[in-house]
mmCIF file with all atom_site columns, C-alpha atoms in Angstrom:
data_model
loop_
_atom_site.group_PDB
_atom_site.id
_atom_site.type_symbol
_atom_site.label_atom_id
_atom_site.label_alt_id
_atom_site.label_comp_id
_atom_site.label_asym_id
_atom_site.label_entity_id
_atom_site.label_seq_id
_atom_site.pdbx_PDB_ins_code
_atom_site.Cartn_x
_atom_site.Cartn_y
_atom_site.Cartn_z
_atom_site.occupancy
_atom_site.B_iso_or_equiv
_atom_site.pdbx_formal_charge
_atom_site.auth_seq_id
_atom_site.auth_comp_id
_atom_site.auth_asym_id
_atom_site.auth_atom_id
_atom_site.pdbx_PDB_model_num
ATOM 1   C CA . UNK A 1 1   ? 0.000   0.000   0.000   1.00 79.00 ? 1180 UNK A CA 1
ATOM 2   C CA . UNK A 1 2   ? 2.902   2.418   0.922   1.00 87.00 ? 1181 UNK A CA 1
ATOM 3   C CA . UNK A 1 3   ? 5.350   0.765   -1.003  1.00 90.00 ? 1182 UNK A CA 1
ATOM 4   C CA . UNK A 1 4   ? 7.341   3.620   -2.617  1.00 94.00 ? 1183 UNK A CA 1
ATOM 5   C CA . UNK A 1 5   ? 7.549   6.579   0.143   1.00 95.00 ? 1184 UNK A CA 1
ATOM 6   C CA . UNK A 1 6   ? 6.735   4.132   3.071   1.00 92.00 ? 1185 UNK A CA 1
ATOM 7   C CA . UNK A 1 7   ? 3.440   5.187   5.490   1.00 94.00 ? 1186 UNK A CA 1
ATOM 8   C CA . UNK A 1 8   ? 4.169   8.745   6.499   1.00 95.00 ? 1187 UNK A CA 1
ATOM 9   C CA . UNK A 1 9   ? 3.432   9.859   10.296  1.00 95.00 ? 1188 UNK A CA 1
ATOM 10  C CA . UNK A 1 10  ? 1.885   13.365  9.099   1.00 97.00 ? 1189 UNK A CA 1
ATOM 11  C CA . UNK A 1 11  ? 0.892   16.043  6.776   1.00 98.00 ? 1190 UNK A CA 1
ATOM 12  C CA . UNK A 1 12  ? 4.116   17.690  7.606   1.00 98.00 ? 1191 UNK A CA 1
ATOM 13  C CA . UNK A 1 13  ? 5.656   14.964  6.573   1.00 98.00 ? 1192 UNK A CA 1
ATOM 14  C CA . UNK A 1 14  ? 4.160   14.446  3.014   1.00 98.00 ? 1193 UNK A CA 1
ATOM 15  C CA . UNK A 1 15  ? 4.710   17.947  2.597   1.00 98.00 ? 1194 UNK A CA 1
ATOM 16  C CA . UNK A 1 16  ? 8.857   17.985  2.879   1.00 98.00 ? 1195 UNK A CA 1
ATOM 17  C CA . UNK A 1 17  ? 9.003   15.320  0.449   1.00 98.00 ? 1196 UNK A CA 1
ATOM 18  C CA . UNK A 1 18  ? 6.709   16.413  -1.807  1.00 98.00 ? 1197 UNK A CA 1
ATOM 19  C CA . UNK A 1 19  ? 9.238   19.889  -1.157  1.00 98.00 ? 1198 UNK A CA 1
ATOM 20  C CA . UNK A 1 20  ? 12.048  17.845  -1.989  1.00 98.00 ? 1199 UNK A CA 1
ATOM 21  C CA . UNK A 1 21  ? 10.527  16.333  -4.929  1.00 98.00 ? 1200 UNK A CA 1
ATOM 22  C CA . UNK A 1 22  ? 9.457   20.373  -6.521  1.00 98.00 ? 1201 UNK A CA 1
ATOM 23  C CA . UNK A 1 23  ? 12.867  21.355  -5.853  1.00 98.00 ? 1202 UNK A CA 1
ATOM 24  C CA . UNK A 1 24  ? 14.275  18.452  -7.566  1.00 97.00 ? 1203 UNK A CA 1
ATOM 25  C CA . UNK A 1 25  ? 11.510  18.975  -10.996 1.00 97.00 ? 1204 UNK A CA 1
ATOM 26  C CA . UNK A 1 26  ? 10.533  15.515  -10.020 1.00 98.00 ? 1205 UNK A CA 1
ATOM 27  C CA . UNK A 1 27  ? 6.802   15.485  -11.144 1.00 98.00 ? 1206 UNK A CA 1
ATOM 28  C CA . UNK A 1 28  ? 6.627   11.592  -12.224 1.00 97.00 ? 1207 UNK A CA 1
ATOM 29  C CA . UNK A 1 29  ? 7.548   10.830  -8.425  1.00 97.00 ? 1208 UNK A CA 1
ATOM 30  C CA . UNK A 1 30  ? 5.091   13.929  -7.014  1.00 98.00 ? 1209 UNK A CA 1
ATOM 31  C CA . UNK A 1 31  ? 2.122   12.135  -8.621  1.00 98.00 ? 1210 UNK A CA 1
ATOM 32  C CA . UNK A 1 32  ? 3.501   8.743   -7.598  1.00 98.00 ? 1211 UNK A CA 1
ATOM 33  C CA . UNK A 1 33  ? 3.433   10.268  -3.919  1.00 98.00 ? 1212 UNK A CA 1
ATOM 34  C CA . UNK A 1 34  ? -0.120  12.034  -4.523  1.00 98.00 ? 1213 UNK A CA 1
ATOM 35  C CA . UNK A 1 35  ? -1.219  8.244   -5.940  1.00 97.00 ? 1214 UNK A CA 1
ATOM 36  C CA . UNK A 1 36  ? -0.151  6.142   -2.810  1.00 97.00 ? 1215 UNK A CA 1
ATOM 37  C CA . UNK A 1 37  ? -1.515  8.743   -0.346  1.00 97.00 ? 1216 UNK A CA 1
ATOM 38  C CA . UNK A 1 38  ? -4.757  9.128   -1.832  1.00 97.00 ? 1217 UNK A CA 1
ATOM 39  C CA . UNK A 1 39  ? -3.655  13.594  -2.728  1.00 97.00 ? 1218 UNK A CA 1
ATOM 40  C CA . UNK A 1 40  ? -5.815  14.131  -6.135  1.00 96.00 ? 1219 UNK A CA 1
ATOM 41  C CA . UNK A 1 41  ? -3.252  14.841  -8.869  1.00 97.00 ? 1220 UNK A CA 1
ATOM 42  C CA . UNK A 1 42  ? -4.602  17.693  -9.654  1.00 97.00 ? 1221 UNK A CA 1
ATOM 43  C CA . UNK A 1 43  ? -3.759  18.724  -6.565  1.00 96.00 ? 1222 UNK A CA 1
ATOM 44  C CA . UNK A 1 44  ? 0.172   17.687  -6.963  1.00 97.00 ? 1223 UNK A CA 1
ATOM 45  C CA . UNK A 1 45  ? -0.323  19.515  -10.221 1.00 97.00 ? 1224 UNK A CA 1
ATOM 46  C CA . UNK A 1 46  ? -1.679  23.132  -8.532  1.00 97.00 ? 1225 UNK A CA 1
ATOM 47  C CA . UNK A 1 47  ? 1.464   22.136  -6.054  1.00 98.00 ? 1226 UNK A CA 1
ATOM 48  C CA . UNK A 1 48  ? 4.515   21.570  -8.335  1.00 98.00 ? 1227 UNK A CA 1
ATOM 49  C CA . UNK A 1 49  ? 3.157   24.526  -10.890 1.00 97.00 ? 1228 UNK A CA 1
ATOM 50  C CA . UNK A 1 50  ? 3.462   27.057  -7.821  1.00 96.00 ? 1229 UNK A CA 1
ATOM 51  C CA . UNK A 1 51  ? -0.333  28.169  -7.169  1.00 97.00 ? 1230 UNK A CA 1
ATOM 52  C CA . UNK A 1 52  ? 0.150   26.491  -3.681  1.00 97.00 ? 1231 UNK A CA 1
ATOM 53  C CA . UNK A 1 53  ? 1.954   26.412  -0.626  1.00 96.00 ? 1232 UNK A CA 1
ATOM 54  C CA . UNK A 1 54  ? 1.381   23.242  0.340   1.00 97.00 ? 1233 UNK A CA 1
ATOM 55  C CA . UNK A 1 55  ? 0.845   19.851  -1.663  1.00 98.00 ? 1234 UNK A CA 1
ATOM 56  C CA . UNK A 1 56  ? -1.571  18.886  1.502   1.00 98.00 ? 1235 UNK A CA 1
ATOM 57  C CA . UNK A 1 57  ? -2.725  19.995  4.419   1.00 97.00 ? 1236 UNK A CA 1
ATOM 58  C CA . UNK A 1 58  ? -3.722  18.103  7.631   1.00 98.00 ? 1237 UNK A CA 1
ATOM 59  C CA . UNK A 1 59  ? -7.595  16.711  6.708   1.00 98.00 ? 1238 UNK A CA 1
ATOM 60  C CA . UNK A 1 60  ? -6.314  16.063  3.290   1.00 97.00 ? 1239 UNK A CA 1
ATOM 61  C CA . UNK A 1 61  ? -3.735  13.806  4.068   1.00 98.00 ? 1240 UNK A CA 1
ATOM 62  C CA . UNK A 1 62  ? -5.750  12.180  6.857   1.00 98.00 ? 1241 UNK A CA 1
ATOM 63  C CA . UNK A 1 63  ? -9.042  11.656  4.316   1.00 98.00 ? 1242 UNK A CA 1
ATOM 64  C CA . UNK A 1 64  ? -6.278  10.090  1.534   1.00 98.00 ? 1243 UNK A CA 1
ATOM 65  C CA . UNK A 1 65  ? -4.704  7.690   4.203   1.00 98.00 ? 1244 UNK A CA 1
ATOM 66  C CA . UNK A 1 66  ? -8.310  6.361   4.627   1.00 97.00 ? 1245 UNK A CA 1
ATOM 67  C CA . UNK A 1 67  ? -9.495  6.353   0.938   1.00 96.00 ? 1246 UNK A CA 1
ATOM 68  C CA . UNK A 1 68  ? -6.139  4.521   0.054   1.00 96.00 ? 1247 UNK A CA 1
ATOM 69  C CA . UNK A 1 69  ? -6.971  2.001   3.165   1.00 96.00 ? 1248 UNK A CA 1
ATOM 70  C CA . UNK A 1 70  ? -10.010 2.071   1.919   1.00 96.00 ? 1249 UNK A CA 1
ATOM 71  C CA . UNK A 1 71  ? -9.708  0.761   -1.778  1.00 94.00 ? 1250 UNK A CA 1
ATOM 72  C CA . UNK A 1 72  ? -7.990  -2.365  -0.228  1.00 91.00 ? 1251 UNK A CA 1
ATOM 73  C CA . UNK A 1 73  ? -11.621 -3.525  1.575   1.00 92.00 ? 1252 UNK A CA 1
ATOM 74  C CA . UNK A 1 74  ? -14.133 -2.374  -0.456  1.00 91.00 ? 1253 UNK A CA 1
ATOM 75  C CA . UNK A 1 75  ? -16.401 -1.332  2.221   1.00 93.00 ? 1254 UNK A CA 1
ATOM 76  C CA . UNK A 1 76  ? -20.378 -1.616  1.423   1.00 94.00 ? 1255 UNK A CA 1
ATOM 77  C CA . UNK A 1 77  ? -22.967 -0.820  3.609   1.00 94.00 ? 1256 UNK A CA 1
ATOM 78  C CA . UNK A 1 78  ? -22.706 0.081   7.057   1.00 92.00 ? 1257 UNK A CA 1
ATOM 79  C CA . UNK A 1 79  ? -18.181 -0.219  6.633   1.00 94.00 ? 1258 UNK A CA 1
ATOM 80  C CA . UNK A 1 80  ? -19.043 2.496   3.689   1.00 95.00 ? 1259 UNK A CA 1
ATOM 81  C CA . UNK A 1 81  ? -20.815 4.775   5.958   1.00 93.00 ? 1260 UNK A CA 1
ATOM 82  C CA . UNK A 1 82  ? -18.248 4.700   8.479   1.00 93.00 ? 1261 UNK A CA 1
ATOM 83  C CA . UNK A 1 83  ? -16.068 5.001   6.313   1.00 95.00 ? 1262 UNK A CA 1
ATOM 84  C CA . UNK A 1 84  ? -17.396 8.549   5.160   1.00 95.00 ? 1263 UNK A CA 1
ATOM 85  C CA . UNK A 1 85  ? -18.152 9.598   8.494   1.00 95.00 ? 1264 UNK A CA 1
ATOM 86  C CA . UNK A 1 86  ? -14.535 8.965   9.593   1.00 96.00 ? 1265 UNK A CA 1
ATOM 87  C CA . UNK A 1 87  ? -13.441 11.031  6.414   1.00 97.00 ? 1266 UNK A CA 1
ATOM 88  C CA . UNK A 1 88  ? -16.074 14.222  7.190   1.00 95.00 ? 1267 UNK A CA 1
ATOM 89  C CA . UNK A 1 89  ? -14.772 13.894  10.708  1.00 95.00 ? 1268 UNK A CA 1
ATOM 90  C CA . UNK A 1 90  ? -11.105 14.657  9.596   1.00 97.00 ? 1269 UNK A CA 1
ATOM 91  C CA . UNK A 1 91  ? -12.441 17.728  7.802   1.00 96.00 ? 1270 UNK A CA 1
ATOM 92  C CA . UNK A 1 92  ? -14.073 19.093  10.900  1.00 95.00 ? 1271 UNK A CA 1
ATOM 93  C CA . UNK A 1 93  ? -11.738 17.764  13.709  1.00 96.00 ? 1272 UNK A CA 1
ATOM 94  C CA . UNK A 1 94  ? -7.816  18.391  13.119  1.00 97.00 ? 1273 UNK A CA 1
ATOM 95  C CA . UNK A 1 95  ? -6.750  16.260  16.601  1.00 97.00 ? 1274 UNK A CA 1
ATOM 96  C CA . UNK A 1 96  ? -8.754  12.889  15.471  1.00 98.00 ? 1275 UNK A CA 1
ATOM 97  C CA . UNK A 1 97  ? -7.452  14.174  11.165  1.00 98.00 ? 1276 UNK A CA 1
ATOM 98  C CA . UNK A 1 98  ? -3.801  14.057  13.051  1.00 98.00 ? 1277 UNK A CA 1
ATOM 99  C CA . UNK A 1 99  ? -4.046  11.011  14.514  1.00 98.00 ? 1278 UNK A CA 1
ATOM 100 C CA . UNK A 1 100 ? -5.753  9.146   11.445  1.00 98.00 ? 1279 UNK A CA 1
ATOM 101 C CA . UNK A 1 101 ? -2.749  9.479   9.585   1.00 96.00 ? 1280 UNK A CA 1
ATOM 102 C CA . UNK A 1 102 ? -0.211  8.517   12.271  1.00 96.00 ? 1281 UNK A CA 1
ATOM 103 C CA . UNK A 1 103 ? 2.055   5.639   11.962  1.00 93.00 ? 1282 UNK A CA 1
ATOM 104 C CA . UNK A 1 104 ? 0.526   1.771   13.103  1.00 92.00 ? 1283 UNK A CA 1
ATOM 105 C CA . UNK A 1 105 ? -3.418  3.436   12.804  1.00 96.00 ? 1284 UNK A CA 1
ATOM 106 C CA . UNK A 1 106 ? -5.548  1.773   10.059  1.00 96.00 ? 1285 UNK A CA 1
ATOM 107 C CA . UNK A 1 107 ? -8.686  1.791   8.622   1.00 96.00 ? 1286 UNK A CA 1
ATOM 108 C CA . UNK A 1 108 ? -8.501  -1.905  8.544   1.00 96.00 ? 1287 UNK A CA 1
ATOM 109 C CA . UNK A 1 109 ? -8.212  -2.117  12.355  1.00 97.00 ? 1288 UNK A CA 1
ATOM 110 C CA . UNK A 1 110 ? -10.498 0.822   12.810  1.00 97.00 ? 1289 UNK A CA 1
ATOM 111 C CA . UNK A 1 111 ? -13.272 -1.733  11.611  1.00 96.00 ? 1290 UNK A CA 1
ATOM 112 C CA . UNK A 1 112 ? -11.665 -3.956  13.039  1.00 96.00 ? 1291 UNK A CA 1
ATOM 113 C CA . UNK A 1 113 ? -12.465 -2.733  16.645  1.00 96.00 ? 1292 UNK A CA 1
ATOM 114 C CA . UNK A 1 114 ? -15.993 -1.830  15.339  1.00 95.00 ? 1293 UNK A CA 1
ATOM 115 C CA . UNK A 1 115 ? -16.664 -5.323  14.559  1.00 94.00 ? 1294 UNK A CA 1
ATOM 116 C CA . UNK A 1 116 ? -15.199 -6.906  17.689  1.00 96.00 ? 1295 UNK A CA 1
ATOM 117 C CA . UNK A 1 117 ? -17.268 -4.706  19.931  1.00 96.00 ? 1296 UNK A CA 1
ATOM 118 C CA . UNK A 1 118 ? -20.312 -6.187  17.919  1.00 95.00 ? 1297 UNK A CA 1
ATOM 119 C CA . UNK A 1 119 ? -19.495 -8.981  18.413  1.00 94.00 ? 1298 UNK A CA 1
ATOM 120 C CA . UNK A 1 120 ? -19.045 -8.536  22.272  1.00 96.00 ? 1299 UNK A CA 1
ATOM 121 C CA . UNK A 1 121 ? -22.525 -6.647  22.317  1.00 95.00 ? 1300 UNK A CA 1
ATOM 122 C CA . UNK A 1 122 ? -24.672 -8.971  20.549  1.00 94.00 ? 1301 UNK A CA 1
ATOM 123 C CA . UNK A 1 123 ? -28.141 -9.089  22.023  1.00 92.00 ? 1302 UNK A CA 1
ATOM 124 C CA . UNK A 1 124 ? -31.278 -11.294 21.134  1.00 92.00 ? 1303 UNK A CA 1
ATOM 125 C CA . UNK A 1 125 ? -33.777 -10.132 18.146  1.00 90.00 ? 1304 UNK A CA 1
ATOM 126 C CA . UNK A 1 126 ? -37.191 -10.120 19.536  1.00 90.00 ? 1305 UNK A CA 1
ATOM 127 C CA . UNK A 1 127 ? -39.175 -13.294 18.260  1.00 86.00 ? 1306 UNK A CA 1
ATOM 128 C CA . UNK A 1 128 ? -41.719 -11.421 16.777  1.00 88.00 ? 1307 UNK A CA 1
ATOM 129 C CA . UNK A 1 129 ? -39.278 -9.636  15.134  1.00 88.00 ? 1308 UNK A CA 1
ATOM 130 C CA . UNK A 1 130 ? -37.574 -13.091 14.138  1.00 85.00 ? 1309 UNK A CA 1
ATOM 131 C CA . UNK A 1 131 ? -41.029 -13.941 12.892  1.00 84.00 ? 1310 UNK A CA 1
ATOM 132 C CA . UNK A 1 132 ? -41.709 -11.241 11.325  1.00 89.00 ? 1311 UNK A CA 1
ATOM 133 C CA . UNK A 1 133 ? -38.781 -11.724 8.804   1.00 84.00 ? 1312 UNK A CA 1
ATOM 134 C CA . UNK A 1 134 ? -39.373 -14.941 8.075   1.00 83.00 ? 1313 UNK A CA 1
ATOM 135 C CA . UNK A 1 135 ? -36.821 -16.269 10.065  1.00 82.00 ? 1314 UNK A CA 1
ATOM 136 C CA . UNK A 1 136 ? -38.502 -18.619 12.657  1.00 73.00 ? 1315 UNK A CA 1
ATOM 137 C CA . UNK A 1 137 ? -39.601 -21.665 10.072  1.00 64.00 ? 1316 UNK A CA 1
ATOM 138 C CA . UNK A 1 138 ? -36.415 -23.721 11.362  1.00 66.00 ? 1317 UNK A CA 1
ATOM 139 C CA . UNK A 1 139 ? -36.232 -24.994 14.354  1.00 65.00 ? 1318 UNK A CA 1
ATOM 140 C CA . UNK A 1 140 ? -32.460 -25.367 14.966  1.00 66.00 ? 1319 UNK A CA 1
ATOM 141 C CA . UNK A 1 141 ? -32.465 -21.847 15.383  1.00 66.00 ? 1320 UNK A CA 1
ATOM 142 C CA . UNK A 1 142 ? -33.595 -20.994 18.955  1.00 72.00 ? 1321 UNK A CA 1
ATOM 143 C CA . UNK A 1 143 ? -32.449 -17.108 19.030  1.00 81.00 ? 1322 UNK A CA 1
ATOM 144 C CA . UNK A 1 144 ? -31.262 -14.917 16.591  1.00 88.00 ? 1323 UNK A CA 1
ATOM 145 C CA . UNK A 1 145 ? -28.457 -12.484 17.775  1.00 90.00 ? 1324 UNK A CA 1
ATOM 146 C CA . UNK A 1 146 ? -26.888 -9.311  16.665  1.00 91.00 ? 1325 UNK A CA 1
ATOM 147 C CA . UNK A 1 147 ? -24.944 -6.550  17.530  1.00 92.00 ? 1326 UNK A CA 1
ATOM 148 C CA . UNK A 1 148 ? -24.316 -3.710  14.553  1.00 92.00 ? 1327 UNK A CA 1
ATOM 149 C CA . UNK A 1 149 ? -23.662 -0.696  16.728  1.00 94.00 ? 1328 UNK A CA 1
ATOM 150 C CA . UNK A 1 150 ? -25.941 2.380   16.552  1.00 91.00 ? 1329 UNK A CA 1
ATOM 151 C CA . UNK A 1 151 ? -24.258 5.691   14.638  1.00 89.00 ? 1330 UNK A CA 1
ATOM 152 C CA . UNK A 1 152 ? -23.589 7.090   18.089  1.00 92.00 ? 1331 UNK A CA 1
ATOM 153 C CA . UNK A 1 153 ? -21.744 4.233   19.203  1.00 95.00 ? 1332 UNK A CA 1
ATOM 154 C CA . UNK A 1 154 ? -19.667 3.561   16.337  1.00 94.00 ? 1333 UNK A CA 1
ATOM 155 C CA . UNK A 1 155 ? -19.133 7.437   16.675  1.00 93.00 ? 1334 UNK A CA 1
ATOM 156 C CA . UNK A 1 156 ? -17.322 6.567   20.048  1.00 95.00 ? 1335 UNK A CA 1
ATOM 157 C CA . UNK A 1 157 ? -15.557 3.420   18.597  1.00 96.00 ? 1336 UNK A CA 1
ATOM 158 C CA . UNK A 1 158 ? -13.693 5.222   15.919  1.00 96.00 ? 1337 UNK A CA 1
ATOM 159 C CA . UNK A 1 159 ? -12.422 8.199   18.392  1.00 96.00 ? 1338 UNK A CA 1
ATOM 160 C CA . UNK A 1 160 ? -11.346 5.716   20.610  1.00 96.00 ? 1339 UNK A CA 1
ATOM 161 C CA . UNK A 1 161 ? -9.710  3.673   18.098  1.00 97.00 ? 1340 UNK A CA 1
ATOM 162 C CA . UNK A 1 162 ? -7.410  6.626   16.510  1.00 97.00 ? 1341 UNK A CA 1
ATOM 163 C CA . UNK A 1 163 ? -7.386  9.000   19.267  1.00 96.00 ? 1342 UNK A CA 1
ATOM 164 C CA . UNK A 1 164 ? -6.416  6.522   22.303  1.00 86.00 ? 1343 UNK A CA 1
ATOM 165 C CA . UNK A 1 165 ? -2.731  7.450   23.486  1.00 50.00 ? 1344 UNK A CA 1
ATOM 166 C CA . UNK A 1 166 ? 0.281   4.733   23.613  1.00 40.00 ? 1345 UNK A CA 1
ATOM 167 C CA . UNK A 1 167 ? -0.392  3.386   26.933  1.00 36.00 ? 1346 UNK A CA 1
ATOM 168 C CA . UNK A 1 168 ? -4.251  3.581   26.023  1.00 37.00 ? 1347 UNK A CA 1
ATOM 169 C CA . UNK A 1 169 ? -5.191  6.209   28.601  1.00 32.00 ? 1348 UNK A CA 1
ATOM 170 C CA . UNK A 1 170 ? -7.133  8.150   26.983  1.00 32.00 ? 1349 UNK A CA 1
#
């Protein structure tokens, strides 16, 4: 995924070799960088021609982190719209956009943490419910179980998934 440049830690980060890269006239290798951390080309382009400062800034590099992740799962459904909610998020919150990009966070384990509380949280459908959706004509099954999180919740997972600190204090 982050085979060329390697994951980088931060915006900041992108930014001085994406510097290094202008300075050198090294466009094939600025797009190469843009491609494998998810920066629109167009964007390198605006970048390397001089119209701006910076070939990303904080949200942008957090929101290509997770599309790049992203392209690697192929969420659907309820993954998708986490998936979009974690990318608005880095638009309006620069601490959790920071921390999406750092170094050993994923998108991949983001979900993953999603899907283990589920797991841990399953409750019992209601069996009218369970009859309701056609689900009670076999008689193995004596319960039906689940446990997708609510918006809110899964709200709470994803902060506490790629904002926790080292020692998982926070």
């Amino acid at each position: 995924m982050f085979d060329i440049f390697g994951e980088m830690e931060s915006a900041e980060e992108l930014n001085k070799t994406a510097e290094g890269l202008k300075n050198e006239g090294d466009k094939e290798n600025l797009y190469k960088l843009a491609d494998e951390n998810g920066i629109d080309r167009a964007e390198a382009d605006l970048y390397f021609e001089g119209m701006t400062d910076a070939f990303c800034d904080v949200a942008t590099a957090a929101i290509g982190k997770i599309e790049v992740e992203a392209t690697q799962l192929n969420p659907v459904e309820i993954i998708a719209d986490w998936t979009e909610y974690i990318k608005v998020s880095c638009l309006e919150d620069e601490e959790l956009a920071r921390a999406v990009r750092r170094k050993g966070k994923s998108f991949k384990a983001c979900i993953g943490s999603i899907l283990k509380w589920s797991f841990q949280a399953r409750y019992k459908v209601d069996k009218d419910i369970v009859k309701a959706a056609g689900l009670d004509t076999d008689r193995r099954m004596k319960s039906i179980e689940m446990g997708i999180p609510g918006m809110g919740r899964a709200k709470k997972l994803i902060r506490a998934y790629y904002l926790e600190s080292e020692e998982g204090t926070r």
